[in-house]
Structures are given as C-alpha cells and as structure tokens.
Short mmCIF file of C-alpha atoms and ligand atoms in Angstrom, two decimals:
data_model
loop_
_atom_site.label_atom_id
_atom_site.label_comp_id
_atom_site.label_asym_id
_atom_site.label_seq_id
_atom_site.Cartn_x
_atom_site.Cartn_y
_atom_site.Cartn_z
CA MET A 29 2.19 -4.30 8.12
CA ASN A 30 1.86 -8.04 8.50
CA PRO A 31 -1.01 -9.06 6.22
CA ARG A 32 -1.63 -12.24 8.15
CA THR A 33 -2.58 -10.15 11.17
CA GLU A 34 -4.94 -8.02 9.08
CA GLN A 35 -6.80 -10.68 7.18
CA ASN A 36 -8.85 -8.38 4.97
CA ARG A 37 -6.32 -5.68 4.21
CA ILE A 38 -5.32 -5.85 0.54
CA ILE A 39 -1.78 -4.80 -0.33
CA ILE A 40 -1.83 -2.54 -3.38
CA PHE A 41 1.29 -3.14 -5.47
CA ASP A 42 1.57 -0.52 -8.18
CA THR A 43 3.59 -1.41 -11.27
CA THR A 44 2.82 1.68 -13.40
CA LEU A 45 6.53 2.49 -13.55
CA ARG A 46 7.54 -1.05 -14.60
CA ASP A 47 4.80 -3.09 -16.35
CA GLY A 48 2.91 0.13 -17.13
CA GLU A 49 5.96 1.66 -18.74
CA GLN A 50 6.14 -1.41 -20.99
CA SER A 51 3.03 -0.07 -22.82
CA PRO A 52 3.95 0.82 -26.38
CA GLY A 53 4.94 4.50 -26.40
CA ALA A 54 4.61 4.98 -22.63
CA THR A 55 8.24 5.65 -21.83
CA MET A 56 8.76 8.21 -19.07
CA ASN A 57 11.91 10.11 -18.27
CA LEU A 58 13.38 10.18 -14.77
CA GLU A 59 11.70 13.40 -13.75
CA GLU A 60 8.31 12.09 -14.88
CA LYS A 61 8.81 8.78 -13.06
CA LEU A 62 9.63 10.65 -9.89
CA ARG A 63 6.49 12.76 -10.19
CA VAL A 64 4.42 9.59 -10.59
CA ALA A 65 6.23 7.87 -7.69
CA GLU A 66 5.66 10.86 -5.42
CA MET A 67 1.97 10.79 -6.27
CA LEU A 68 1.73 7.01 -5.64
CA ASP A 69 3.53 7.34 -2.31
CA ALA A 70 1.23 10.14 -1.18
CA MET A 71 -1.80 8.19 -2.41
CA GLY A 72 -1.03 5.32 -0.04
CA VAL A 73 -0.08 2.43 -2.32
CA ASP A 74 1.84 -0.20 -0.34
CA VAL A 75 4.48 -1.16 -2.90
CA ILE A 76 5.87 0.78 -5.87
CA GLU A 77 7.56 -1.35 -8.50
CA ALA A 78 9.92 1.30 -9.84
CA GLY A 79 11.56 -0.59 -12.70
CA PHE A 80 13.71 -3.47 -13.84
CA ALA A 81 17.11 -2.32 -12.61
CA ILE A 82 19.27 -4.43 -14.94
CA ALA A 83 17.26 -3.55 -18.06
CA SER A 84 19.00 -0.20 -18.67
CA ASN A 85 20.87 2.56 -16.88
CA GLY A 86 17.66 4.60 -17.04
CA ASP A 87 15.72 1.90 -15.21
CA PHE A 88 18.50 1.53 -12.63
CA GLU A 89 18.52 5.26 -11.99
CA ALA A 90 14.72 5.33 -11.73
CA VAL A 91 14.66 2.55 -9.12
CA ARG A 92 17.46 4.23 -7.18
CA GLU A 93 15.80 7.66 -7.15
CA VAL A 94 12.31 6.33 -6.38
CA ALA A 95 13.90 4.35 -3.51
CA ARG A 96 15.36 7.59 -2.15
CA LEU A 97 12.08 9.47 -2.54
CA ALA A 98 9.44 7.06 -1.17
CA LYS A 99 8.52 7.88 2.42
CA ASN A 100 5.83 5.29 3.01
CA ALA A 101 5.67 2.68 0.27
CA ALA A 102 8.03 -0.26 -0.12
CA VAL A 103 10.06 0.13 -3.32
CA CYS A 104 10.68 -2.85 -5.52
CA SER A 105 12.84 -3.74 -8.51
CA LEU A 106 12.15 -6.61 -10.88
CA ALA A 107 14.93 -9.15 -11.53
CA ARG A 108 15.17 -12.35 -13.58
CA ALA A 109 16.27 -15.51 -11.82
CA GLY A 110 19.99 -14.78 -12.02
CA VAL A 111 22.60 -13.50 -9.59
CA LYS A 112 23.54 -10.50 -11.78
CA ASP A 113 19.92 -9.35 -12.11
CA ILE A 114 19.29 -9.70 -8.39
CA ASP A 115 22.52 -7.95 -7.39
CA ARG A 116 21.73 -5.06 -9.70
CA ALA A 117 18.22 -4.77 -8.24
CA TRP A 118 19.65 -4.74 -4.73
CA GLU A 119 22.23 -2.11 -5.66
CA ALA A 120 19.46 0.14 -7.01
CA LEU A 121 17.43 -0.34 -3.84
CA ALA A 122 20.31 0.64 -1.54
CA HIS A 123 18.56 3.78 -0.24
CA ALA A 124 15.04 2.40 0.11
CA ARG A 125 13.46 2.58 3.56
CA ARG A 126 11.57 -0.59 2.68
CA PRO A 127 13.28 -2.46 -0.18
CA ARG A 128 11.77 -5.42 -1.98
CA ILE A 129 13.39 -7.67 -4.59
CA HIS A 130 10.94 -9.18 -7.07
CA THR A 131 12.38 -12.12 -8.95
CA PHE A 132 10.58 -14.28 -11.50
CA ILE A 133 10.86 -17.23 -13.84
CA ALA A 134 8.35 -18.85 -16.17
CA THR A 135 6.66 -22.04 -15.02
CA SER A 136 4.32 -22.97 -17.89
CA PRO A 137 5.33 -25.91 -20.13
CA LEU A 138 5.33 -23.64 -23.19
CA HIS A 139 7.54 -20.94 -21.68
CA MET A 140 9.94 -23.44 -20.10
CA ARG A 141 10.35 -25.41 -23.34
CA VAL A 142 10.35 -22.64 -25.93
CA LYS A 143 11.57 -19.53 -24.17
CA LEU A 144 13.80 -20.76 -21.37
CA GLN A 145 14.73 -24.09 -23.00
CA MET A 146 15.03 -25.49 -19.51
CA GLU A 147 13.77 -28.75 -18.04
CA PRO A 148 11.30 -28.32 -15.16
CA ASP A 149 13.82 -29.63 -12.61
CA VAL A 150 16.34 -27.05 -13.76
CA VAL A 151 13.69 -24.35 -13.34
CA LEU A 152 13.10 -25.54 -9.76
CA GLU A 153 16.84 -25.30 -9.09
CA ALA A 154 16.87 -21.77 -10.53
CA ILE A 155 13.98 -20.80 -8.22
CA GLU A 156 15.80 -22.18 -5.20
CA LYS A 157 19.06 -20.41 -6.06
CA SER A 158 17.58 -17.07 -7.09
CA VAL A 159 15.18 -16.71 -4.18
CA SER A 160 17.83 -17.80 -1.63
CA HIS A 161 20.27 -15.30 -3.09
CA ALA A 162 17.68 -12.51 -2.97
CA ARG A 163 16.66 -13.42 0.57
CA ASN A 164 20.28 -13.30 1.74
CA LEU A 165 20.27 -9.66 0.64
CA CYS A 166 16.77 -8.53 1.51
CA ASP A 167 14.07 -9.55 4.01
CA ASP A 168 11.26 -8.78 1.59
CA VAL A 169 11.39 -11.06 -1.47
CA GLU A 170 8.62 -11.58 -3.99
CA TRP A 171 8.72 -14.50 -6.39
CA SER A 172 6.55 -14.66 -9.52
CA ALA A 173 5.60 -17.69 -11.60
CA GLU A 174 5.51 -16.09 -15.03
CA ASP A 175 2.63 -17.49 -17.12
CA GLY A 176 1.37 -18.97 -13.87
CA THR A 177 -2.20 -19.40 -15.13
CA ARG A 178 -1.03 -21.71 -17.93
CA SER A 179 1.22 -23.76 -15.66
CA GLU A 180 0.51 -27.37 -14.67
CA HIS A 181 -0.87 -27.45 -11.15
CA ASP A 182 1.48 -30.13 -9.81
CA PHE A 183 4.50 -28.24 -11.07
CA LEU A 184 3.19 -24.86 -9.91
CA CYS A 185 2.70 -26.29 -6.39
CA ARG A 186 6.29 -27.58 -6.34
CA ALA A 187 7.59 -24.25 -7.64
CA VAL A 188 5.68 -22.23 -5.05
CA GLU A 189 6.77 -24.54 -2.23
CA THR A 190 10.39 -24.25 -3.38
CA ALA A 191 10.21 -20.45 -3.52
CA ILE A 192 8.72 -20.18 -0.03
CA LYS A 193 11.24 -22.62 1.38
CA ALA A 194 14.03 -20.50 -0.13
CA GLY A 195 12.66 -17.41 1.62
CA ALA A 196 10.04 -15.77 -0.60
CA THR A 197 7.63 -13.70 1.48
CA THR A 198 5.20 -12.94 -1.38
CA ILE A 199 4.14 -15.38 -4.09
CA ASN A 200 2.71 -13.82 -7.22
CA ILE A 201 0.77 -15.85 -9.77
CA PRO A 202 0.62 -13.73 -12.94
CA ASP A 203 -1.91 -14.18 -15.67
CA THR A 204 0.82 -13.03 -18.02
CA VAL A 205 -1.17 -13.38 -21.22
CA GLY A 206 -4.58 -12.32 -19.90
CA TYR A 207 -6.04 -15.78 -20.52
CA THR A 208 -7.75 -16.80 -17.31
CA VAL A 209 -11.38 -16.22 -16.24
CA PRO A 210 -12.54 -15.26 -12.74
CA GLU A 211 -13.75 -18.66 -11.48
CA GLU A 212 -10.63 -20.40 -12.73
CA TYR A 213 -8.27 -17.83 -11.21
CA ARG A 214 -10.04 -17.97 -7.85
CA ALA A 215 -9.82 -21.78 -7.92
CA LEU A 216 -6.10 -21.59 -8.70
CA PHE A 217 -5.44 -19.70 -5.44
CA GLU A 218 -7.70 -22.06 -3.50
CA MET A 219 -5.82 -25.00 -4.99
CA LEU A 220 -2.45 -23.53 -3.93
CA ILE A 221 -3.72 -22.82 -0.42
CA ASN A 222 -5.00 -26.39 -0.13
CA ARG A 223 -1.99 -28.14 -1.58
CA VAL A 224 1.20 -26.21 -0.79
CA PRO A 225 2.29 -27.20 2.73
CA ASN A 226 4.17 -23.97 3.61
CA ILE A 227 1.73 -21.57 1.88
CA ASP A 228 0.84 -19.83 5.17
CA LYS A 229 4.37 -18.36 5.26
CA ALA A 230 3.78 -16.07 2.27
CA VAL A 231 1.30 -13.51 1.00
CA LEU A 232 -0.37 -14.54 -2.27
CA SER A 233 -0.61 -11.99 -5.04
CA THR A 234 -2.54 -11.43 -8.27
CA HIS A 235 -1.08 -9.92 -11.43
CA CYS A 236 -3.58 -9.80 -14.28
CA HIS A 237 -3.29 -8.63 -17.86
CA ASN A 238 -6.33 -7.37 -19.68
CA ASP A 239 -6.26 -9.18 -23.03
CA LEU A 240 -9.86 -10.36 -22.59
CA GLY A 241 -10.96 -7.30 -20.61
CA LEU A 242 -11.05 -9.40 -17.42
CA ALA A 243 -8.03 -8.12 -15.51
CA VAL A 244 -9.96 -6.34 -12.75
CA ALA A 245 -12.58 -9.11 -12.39
CA ASN A 246 -9.81 -11.73 -12.27
CA SER A 247 -7.85 -9.77 -9.64
CA ILE A 248 -10.91 -9.57 -7.40
CA ALA A 249 -11.62 -13.27 -7.95
CA GLY A 250 -8.02 -13.94 -6.88
CA VAL A 251 -8.69 -12.08 -3.65
CA LEU A 252 -11.83 -14.17 -3.07
CA GLY A 253 -9.59 -17.21 -3.56
CA GLY A 254 -7.17 -16.04 -0.86
CA ALA A 255 -4.77 -13.55 -2.47
CA ARG A 256 -3.99 -10.50 -0.33
CA GLN A 257 -1.90 -8.47 -2.75
CA ILE A 258 -3.07 -7.05 -6.08
CA GLU A 259 -0.62 -5.85 -8.72
CA CYS A 260 -2.06 -3.10 -10.88
CA THR A 261 -1.36 0.14 -12.71
CA ILE A 262 -2.87 3.61 -12.91
CA ASN A 263 -5.28 3.81 -15.87
CA GLY A 264 -4.62 0.09 -16.43
CA ILE A 265 -1.63 0.83 -18.66
CA GLY A 266 0.74 -2.02 -19.45
CA GLU A 267 1.87 -4.59 -22.01
CA ARG A 268 -0.63 -5.07 -24.90
CA ALA A 269 -4.15 -4.50 -23.50
CA GLY A 270 -2.66 -3.40 -20.18
CA ASN A 271 -2.79 -4.50 -16.56
CA ALA A 272 -5.59 -4.43 -14.00
CA ALA A 273 -6.53 -0.77 -13.36
CA LEU A 274 -5.69 0.35 -9.82
CA GLU A 275 -8.51 2.89 -9.65
CA GLU A 276 -11.13 0.30 -10.66
CA ILE A 277 -9.94 -2.25 -8.10
CA VAL A 278 -9.76 0.22 -5.25
CA MET A 279 -13.18 1.72 -6.00
CA ALA A 280 -14.80 -1.71 -6.48
CA LEU A 281 -13.56 -2.71 -3.03
CA ARG A 282 -14.67 0.57 -1.50
CA THR A 283 -18.06 0.82 -3.20
CA ARG A 284 -19.02 -2.83 -2.74
CA ALA A 285 -17.62 -3.33 0.75
CA ASP A 286 -20.87 -5.20 1.50
CA ALA A 287 -20.03 -7.94 -1.03
CA LEU A 288 -16.24 -7.54 -0.90
CA PRO A 289 -15.23 -6.96 2.72
CA TYR A 290 -11.64 -5.90 2.03
CA THR A 291 -9.82 -2.65 2.62
CA THR A 292 -6.87 -0.87 1.03
CA GLY A 293 -4.73 2.02 2.23
CA VAL A 294 -5.38 4.09 -0.91
CA LYS A 295 -6.66 7.63 -0.50
CA THR A 296 -9.26 7.46 -3.23
CA GLU A 297 -9.50 11.24 -3.60
CA LYS A 298 -6.10 11.08 -5.27
CA LEU A 299 -7.24 8.71 -8.04
CA THR A 300 -8.28 11.37 -10.54
CA PRO A 301 -5.14 13.51 -10.15
CA ALA A 302 -3.01 10.34 -10.44
CA SER A 303 -4.84 9.29 -13.59
CA HIS A 304 -4.36 12.75 -15.05
CA LEU A 305 -0.66 12.78 -14.22
CA VAL A 306 0.00 9.34 -15.74
CA SER A 307 -1.95 10.24 -18.86
CA THR A 308 -0.01 13.51 -19.20
CA VAL A 309 3.46 12.05 -18.79
CA THR A 310 2.86 8.96 -20.95
CA GLY A 311 0.73 10.64 -23.61
CA LEU A 312 -1.72 7.73 -23.29
CA ALA A 313 -5.16 9.33 -23.30
CA VAL A 314 -7.84 7.92 -21.02
CA GLN A 315 -10.91 6.80 -22.97
CA ALA A 316 -13.96 8.95 -22.16
CA ASN A 317 -16.05 6.01 -20.95
CA LYS A 318 -13.28 4.49 -18.80
CA ALA A 319 -14.60 3.48 -15.38
CA ILE A 320 -13.77 5.84 -12.47
CA VAL A 321 -11.47 8.28 -14.29
CA GLY A 322 -12.93 8.67 -17.80
CA ALA A 323 -14.32 12.09 -18.72
CA ASN A 324 -17.83 10.61 -18.89
CA ALA A 325 -17.61 8.46 -15.75
CA PHE A 326 -19.81 10.92 -13.83
CA ALA A 327 -21.54 12.66 -16.74
CA HIS A 328 -25.29 12.23 -17.19
CA GLU A 329 -26.55 12.86 -20.68
CA SER A 330 -30.11 11.58 -20.88
CA GLY A 331 -32.92 13.75 -19.52
CA ILE A 332 -34.27 10.98 -17.28
CA HIS A 333 -30.85 10.45 -15.70
CA GLN A 334 -30.25 14.18 -15.25
CA ASP A 335 -33.62 14.59 -13.62
CA GLY A 336 -32.95 11.67 -11.28
CA VAL A 337 -29.49 12.90 -10.30
CA LEU A 338 -30.81 16.39 -9.57
CA LYS A 339 -33.43 14.90 -7.24
CA ASP A 340 -30.97 12.52 -5.58
CA ALA A 341 -27.49 11.77 -6.98
CA GLN A 342 -27.73 8.17 -5.76
CA THR A 343 -30.38 7.40 -8.38
CA TYR A 344 -27.66 7.03 -11.00
CA GLU A 345 -24.39 7.44 -9.09
CA ILE A 346 -23.00 4.55 -7.06
CA MET A 347 -20.08 6.64 -5.80
CA THR A 348 -19.58 10.37 -5.54
CA PRO A 349 -17.31 12.28 -7.92
CA GLU A 350 -15.61 13.77 -4.83
CA SER A 351 -14.68 10.29 -3.56
CA VAL A 352 -12.39 9.82 -6.59
CA GLY A 353 -11.07 13.36 -6.42
CA LEU A 354 -13.16 14.78 -9.21
CA LYS A 355 -13.91 18.39 -8.42
CA THR A 356 -16.59 20.22 -10.32
CA SER A 357 -14.77 22.72 -12.49
CA SER A 358 -14.29 25.76 -10.35
CA LEU A 359 -13.78 29.17 -11.80
CA VAL A 360 -10.50 30.21 -10.34
CA MET A 361 -9.09 33.49 -11.33
CA GLY A 362 -8.93 36.11 -13.96
CA LYS A 363 -6.52 38.73 -15.13
CA HIS A 364 -6.72 40.69 -11.89
CA SER A 365 -5.61 37.80 -9.73
CA GLY A 366 -2.26 38.38 -8.12
CA ARG A 367 0.80 36.27 -7.52
CA HIS A 368 -0.29 35.30 -4.03
CA ALA A 369 -3.68 33.98 -5.17
CA PHE A 370 -1.97 32.09 -7.99
CA TYR A 371 0.50 30.57 -5.53
CA GLU A 372 -2.33 29.52 -3.19
CA LYS A 373 -4.18 27.96 -6.12
CA LEU A 374 -1.09 25.97 -7.10
CA LYS A 375 -0.77 24.67 -3.55
CA GLU A 376 -4.43 23.62 -3.59
CA LEU A 377 -3.82 21.77 -6.87
CA GLY A 378 -0.85 19.95 -5.33
CA TYR A 379 2.04 21.82 -6.98
CA ASP A 380 5.13 22.96 -5.16
CA LEU A 381 7.20 24.91 -7.69
CA GLY A 382 10.62 26.42 -7.18
CA PRO A 383 10.87 30.25 -7.48
CA ASN A 384 11.92 30.26 -11.16
CA ALA A 385 9.25 27.83 -12.34
CA LEU A 386 6.69 29.72 -10.25
CA GLN A 387 7.63 33.04 -11.85
CA ASP A 388 7.51 31.52 -15.37
CA ALA A 389 4.17 29.88 -14.65
CA PHE A 390 2.79 33.17 -13.30
CA VAL A 391 3.83 35.03 -16.45
CA ARG A 392 2.11 32.35 -18.57
CA PHE A 393 -0.98 32.56 -16.38
CA LYS A 394 -1.20 36.34 -16.87
CA ASP A 395 -0.75 35.84 -20.57
CA LEU A 396 -3.53 33.27 -20.62
CA ALA A 397 -5.81 35.52 -18.56
CA ASP A 398 -5.42 38.18 -21.23
CA LYS A 399 -6.70 35.77 -23.88
CA LYS A 400 -9.27 33.80 -21.92
CA LYS A 401 -11.91 35.31 -19.65
CA GLN A 402 -12.66 32.26 -17.54
CA ILE A 403 -9.79 30.29 -16.15
CA TYR A 404 -10.56 26.90 -14.63
CA ASP A 405 -8.48 24.54 -12.51
CA GLU A 406 -7.90 22.41 -15.63
CA ASP A 407 -6.38 25.44 -17.39
CA ILE A 408 -3.94 25.98 -14.55
CA VAL A 409 -3.01 22.29 -14.45
CA ALA A 410 -2.35 22.25 -18.22
CA LEU A 411 -0.33 25.45 -18.04
CA VAL A 412 1.77 24.38 -15.06
CA ASP A 413 2.37 20.88 -16.42
CA ASP A 414 3.57 22.56 -19.59
CA GLU A 415 5.85 24.88 -17.61
CA VAL A 416 7.24 22.29 -15.16
CA MET A 417 8.14 20.01 -18.02
CA ARG A 418 10.13 22.73 -19.68
CA GLY A 419 12.57 23.35 -16.82
CA LYS A 420 15.93 22.39 -18.31
CA ASP A 421 15.04 22.36 -22.00
CA ARG A 422 17.80 23.16 -24.49
CA ILE A 423 15.27 24.12 -27.15
CA LYS A 424 12.69 26.70 -26.18
CA PHE A 425 9.65 27.81 -28.11
CA VAL A 426 9.68 31.60 -28.71
CA SER A 427 7.04 32.52 -31.30
CA LEU A 428 4.97 31.24 -34.19
CA GLN A 429 3.07 33.06 -36.95
CA ILE A 430 0.83 31.02 -39.20
CA VAL A 431 -0.83 31.71 -42.52
CA CYS A 432 -3.60 29.21 -43.14
CA GLY A 433 -7.07 28.77 -44.61
CA SER A 434 -8.66 27.22 -47.67
CA LYS A 435 -6.69 29.19 -50.22
CA GLY A 436 -3.22 27.96 -49.19
CA PRO A 437 -0.30 27.56 -49.27
CA GLN A 438 -0.17 27.29 -45.49
CA SER A 439 3.02 28.59 -43.95
CA ALA A 440 4.67 28.89 -40.56
CA GLU A 441 7.19 31.46 -39.38
CA LEU A 442 8.90 30.08 -36.31
CA GLU A 443 11.39 31.32 -33.71
CA LEU A 444 13.14 28.96 -31.32
CA GLU A 445 15.88 29.52 -28.78
CA ILE A 446 18.41 26.74 -29.14
CA ASP A 447 21.12 26.51 -26.49
CA GLY A 448 20.55 30.20 -25.75
CA GLU A 449 20.72 31.36 -29.41
CA LEU A 450 17.68 32.76 -31.21
CA LYS A 451 16.96 30.98 -34.52
CA SER A 452 14.15 31.56 -36.98
CA THR A 453 12.82 30.07 -40.20
CA LYS A 454 9.79 29.93 -42.49
CA ALA A 455 8.26 26.78 -43.98
CA THR A 456 5.23 25.83 -46.04
CA GLY A 457 3.31 22.58 -45.69
CA ASP A 458 0.13 20.61 -46.25
CA GLY A 459 -1.79 22.51 -43.62
CA PRO A 460 -0.58 24.61 -40.70
CA VAL A 461 0.49 21.70 -38.48
CA ASP A 462 2.62 20.25 -41.25
CA ALA A 463 4.15 23.68 -41.93
CA THR A 464 4.91 24.16 -38.22
CA PHE A 465 6.56 20.77 -37.85
CA LYS A 466 8.57 21.31 -41.04
CA ALA A 467 9.83 24.62 -39.62
CA ILE A 468 10.93 22.84 -36.44
CA ARG A 469 12.68 20.18 -38.49
CA ALA A 470 14.48 22.90 -40.44
CA LEU A 471 15.87 24.42 -37.24
CA VAL A 472 16.60 21.29 -35.23
CA GLU A 473 18.42 18.39 -36.81
CA HIS A 474 16.83 15.00 -36.13
CA ASN A 475 15.55 11.90 -37.90
CA ALA A 476 12.69 11.13 -35.55
CA HIS A 477 9.40 9.89 -36.99
CA LEU A 478 6.14 11.32 -35.79
CA GLN A 479 4.23 8.38 -34.31
CA LEU A 480 1.34 10.21 -32.72
CA TYR A 481 -0.23 13.64 -32.91
CA GLN A 482 -3.23 14.12 -30.64
CA VAL A 483 -5.26 17.18 -29.64
CA HIS A 484 -7.85 17.59 -26.90
CA ALA A 485 -9.69 20.58 -25.46
CA VAL A 486 -8.61 21.19 -21.84
CA THR A 487 -12.02 22.71 -20.96
CA GLY A 488 -15.21 23.55 -22.83
CA GLY A 489 -15.74 26.72 -24.86
CA THR A 490 -14.22 28.05 -28.06
CA ASP A 491 -11.53 29.85 -26.06
CA ALA A 492 -10.43 26.57 -24.44
CA GLN A 493 -6.75 25.70 -24.33
CA ALA A 494 -5.70 22.90 -26.65
CA GLY A 495 -3.68 20.13 -25.01
CA VAL A 496 -1.47 18.50 -27.63
CA THR A 497 0.51 15.26 -27.37
CA VAL A 498 3.28 14.39 -29.80
CA ARG A 499 5.12 11.07 -29.81
CA LEU A 500 8.43 10.77 -31.69
CA GLU A 501 10.49 7.69 -32.44
CA GLU A 502 14.19 7.61 -33.32
CA ASP A 503 16.33 4.46 -33.50
CA GLY A 504 13.84 2.50 -31.42
CA LYS A 505 13.62 5.18 -28.72
CA THR A 506 10.21 6.77 -28.21
CA VAL A 507 9.47 10.00 -26.39
CA THR A 508 6.24 11.85 -25.72
CA GLY A 509 5.86 15.61 -25.51
CA GLN A 510 2.98 17.80 -24.40
CA GLY A 511 2.02 21.39 -25.01
CA ALA A 512 -0.91 23.58 -24.01
CA ASP A 513 -2.08 26.91 -25.37
CA THR A 514 -5.27 28.64 -26.47
CA ASP A 515 -3.76 28.48 -29.96
CA THR A 516 -3.76 24.86 -31.14
CA LEU A 517 -0.75 25.42 -33.39
CA VAL A 518 1.32 27.01 -30.65
CA ALA A 519 0.38 24.06 -28.42
CA SER A 520 1.44 21.72 -31.25
CA ALA A 521 4.80 23.45 -31.64
CA ARG A 522 5.37 23.35 -27.88
CA ALA A 523 4.51 19.63 -27.76
CA TYR A 524 6.87 18.80 -30.65
CA VAL A 525 9.68 20.86 -29.08
CA HIS A 526 9.06 19.20 -25.71
CA ALA A 527 9.33 15.74 -27.31
CA LEU A 528 12.55 16.77 -29.08
CA ASN A 529 14.06 17.99 -25.81
CA LYS A 530 13.34 14.61 -24.28
CA LEU A 531 14.82 12.84 -27.27
CA PHE A 532 18.00 14.86 -27.00
CA VAL A 533 18.32 14.06 -23.32
CA LYS A 534 18.24 10.38 -24.33
CA ARG A 535 20.74 10.98 -27.17
CA GLU A 536 22.99 13.12 -24.96
CA LYS A 537 23.48 10.26 -22.57
CA SER A 538 25.33 8.40 -25.33
CA ALA A 539 26.97 11.24 -27.33
CA PRO A 540 26.65 14.98 -26.64
CA ALA A 541 26.18 16.93 -29.84
CA SER A 542 25.08 20.25 -31.28
CA LEU A 543 21.35 20.47 -31.90
CA MET A 544 21.29 22.97 -34.72
CA ALA A 545 20.54 21.96 -38.26
O1 KIV B 618 3.01 -10.44 -16.57
C1 KIV B 618 3.95 -10.97 -15.96
O2 KIV B 618 4.10 -12.19 -15.92
C2 KIV B 618 4.91 -10.09 -15.31
C3 KIV B 618 5.89 -10.74 -14.39
C4 KIV B 618 7.28 -10.40 -14.76
C5 KIV B 618 5.57 -10.41 -12.97
O3 KIV B 618 4.87 -8.90 -15.46
ZN1 ZN B 619 2.86 -8.30 -16.28
#
C-alpha cells in the first residue's frame, strides 16, 4: 500500500512484541511471541515490530520466526544507528515477505549531551550513515528521532531532512517520555510538513508513551497534524505507563469516523481475543474499567442505564460489544459433549491444536465437566491456554492434596513428574498457597523470587475456574506462568510450575542441568 495514494488510510504499526515487551515483567517466550504475532497478522495490523534483533539471541530468534510466519503484515526489527545493529536486524529479517528496518537515534539536547555524548553535527552524520546503510539493504526503512517531542525544532527539521535524503521511507517522531500534549504534538507534525523540503517523500508516524495518560489523544492529534502511521501496543503495554493502546485508537477512529475520517485495516472483532491473549502470555492483567477491552467496558450497573440499554442499546453504548469481538458468554457444553463438538468449539474459538494437545485438552475438558455443570467459552479458553502452554514442559503437575482452615498448620502433599520421573513431598506453610509453593521448592531446585501472585475468577459462580498468574525472577530474568482449575490451589501450583518450566528453558540455553532438588 502506498499511503500517499490513500490519504486517509492509517498504517497501524504494532510494537507489542518490542516496546510492549519492555514493560516490567512482560517478557514472552518464543512460542508466546509467535502466538501474538499470528493474532496480529490475522487481525490486519500493517507492521509488526517483532523485536530488537541485536539485543539478545532471544530477540533475534523472535524477529526471525515472526518474519517467517507473517503472511500479510510487514515485519520490522529495531536497530540503533550503527552498522552492527542494522546488519543484525537485516539478518533476522531474511525470511520476511515485507521486511522493514527501523533505526533510531536521539535528537533532543538532553539525550545528545548526556546519553549519547555526541555533538549535534555528529548525530546528523550518524543519521546519514545509518539510514543509507539500512536503505542499501532494505527498501522499507523507518527512522525515529528518539525524544523527538523534546527536540529543538530547527535541529529536528535538519535531522528529518537528512534521514529522508538518506532513504528513510517512514519518519517517526516519538514522544519517548510521554511529555507532550495533543495541540503541541499536532503542531509539531504541521511544523515538519511546512518546513522540511523533502517531507512528501516519507510517511510520518506517531509513537506516544502514556506517562500523562495522553498517549491515545496525542496519537490522534498527530494524525490530525498529518501523520499517517500510528505506533501502538495491545492493551497499551510498554515502558513505564505504557504505549498508546491499539484497541483504543482503532475504535476511536471507527466510532468517530464523522469527526475523524480515517480508516485502518484492523478487523476490530479480533480486539478482545488479542487483548486476552496478550494479557495471558504477559501476566499483565487488564484493568476492569479499561476502555474497549476492560471487563466493565460494556457492563451497565445502574438501574437507569440498564433500563435504557434494554430499551435501546444505543442509549448508553456508543459501539456494540460484538464490534470488538466480545461475545455474550455462551453456554457451550457439558459432560455429555463429545470429542467432535469439543473440536468444533475449539475451531470457533480460534484454536488449531495438534492431535496430542487436542487429546490432552479433551481429557481436561471432561474432567472439568465432571466438576462444573455449566461450561462457558471462557472456561474452554482458560483450559486450552493452560494445556497449550504445557506442551514441552519438563516439570508436570500430577496431584495436590491440601489441609487448610483456621486451625492450621496448613500443609500440602504434592506430586510432580520431573523429566519423566514421579516425585512427591509434603510441606507446611503459612496458609495453603505458601505450603504448596514450599512443596514445589522442595522438589525443584531454584533460587527464583516470587514477584507476583495473582488470582482471578474465569467466570462467575462459586464453581468458577480460578485463573492464576505467577511471576518469578532469577538473576534478572523474569518469567510469567499461568494455571487454571476449579481448585484455586491446583491452579496456583500449575501456574508456579509453568513459570518454572519457562525459567528452565531460559537457563537451559546457557547451561543444561538437572532440575531435581
Ligand atoms: O519511545 C521511543 O522513543 C522508542 C523508539 C526507540 C522508537 O521506542
Ligand atoms: Zn517507545
């Protein structure tokens, strides 16, 4: 697509896998990144920023595999303004149908003086060299002026002109520290359009951080000022307070097309499943009152609102739940449902499991149906996510018996299968969760610290499954695990074991070792 021929088409550049992954605790493993990338590609985003190839072997591998997987979207790797960074990005993009190199350097006086310790003229030289080098490799080159909103206008104009002259096809002006306000950001793009002589040769792009809660408003103001690409993330995850939320931008443009006559290629019905997936794999819960994808976004509590919505949903709903992919909880199946019905349901929910995972998921479904009369779509999603994530685990949860209650001491009797061998132990603790985690620590040697333990009910009702998230940290590496079960403690054990499996995958890459304590 040539944006200059489609004046009002906004390019959606998703950076969930790069800037989003820079959220504290949001690290994803390769398999999780590929699930997110597949979802983004199917959703219709135009560009997927898959990582920062030189940052680590994990990032390199992620960019390479996302590049192989994406059928529609351009795939992009970030690179600093150096030959090594750019070459590594290009190497990772080798299999992309539509590769893009995204190179950046800071242009604000503060960043140039303190961080880069470079004179402005030297920064201009670096822009010229890095962009030319990238453009010699790749036809699609994005250049970003880091801390662009705190840069001096004269210098920013020279930097942008230099980048375009060297071959940049997209110019991104990040509000790196979330400092700008809508009018100012809009005026910045207007200023660049008025003053940079070759500006018509590139697409202008917004990239807003949310430190003042203005990232989405600023992004839209940037578009009003002439930008035609928006950089954003699912659920708005990202450094510090996050990035502009993709779902909010896309729905603002769709819902207020009268005031904002711009279009995107995003299939909005995929927004809720995408939000759910990103929240599951990162362990970053979505706040209930979050616009578009929060649990309360379409809930009406007050009697007056409920009455109005029953008479005509438009009284209090400016968009339909269906338009963002929110289905009213449908009762799916019970214990008499067969394998075929289960398989059809999985297809409807967007899962395509291999025969082994399908069989395991079916066994878990039957087990759940024995415990829980009403099984909803959310139950199946939680169960299958739990199962899919467990594919190649070295440590497997087998059983857990708990003694708990006000009289104490609380104890946990746990069985795990570790590298194919059954192991069991008993532990006491300050409450059943503590006892369970102590039992796991007794069976599996590790020094990881528990950073987060979070429980939510997958559906309503006292027989609801508990969805548990556990985040562990060891030697600066963080991993997030999830578990689901009608028993909160079993879900907790599964989540802890899942996180440990991920930690060991990370450890294994440096030094394979036995897991047993
Ligand atoms: O916020 C920022 O400045 C960035 C750039 C590297 C694009 O993420
Ligand atoms: Zn950023």
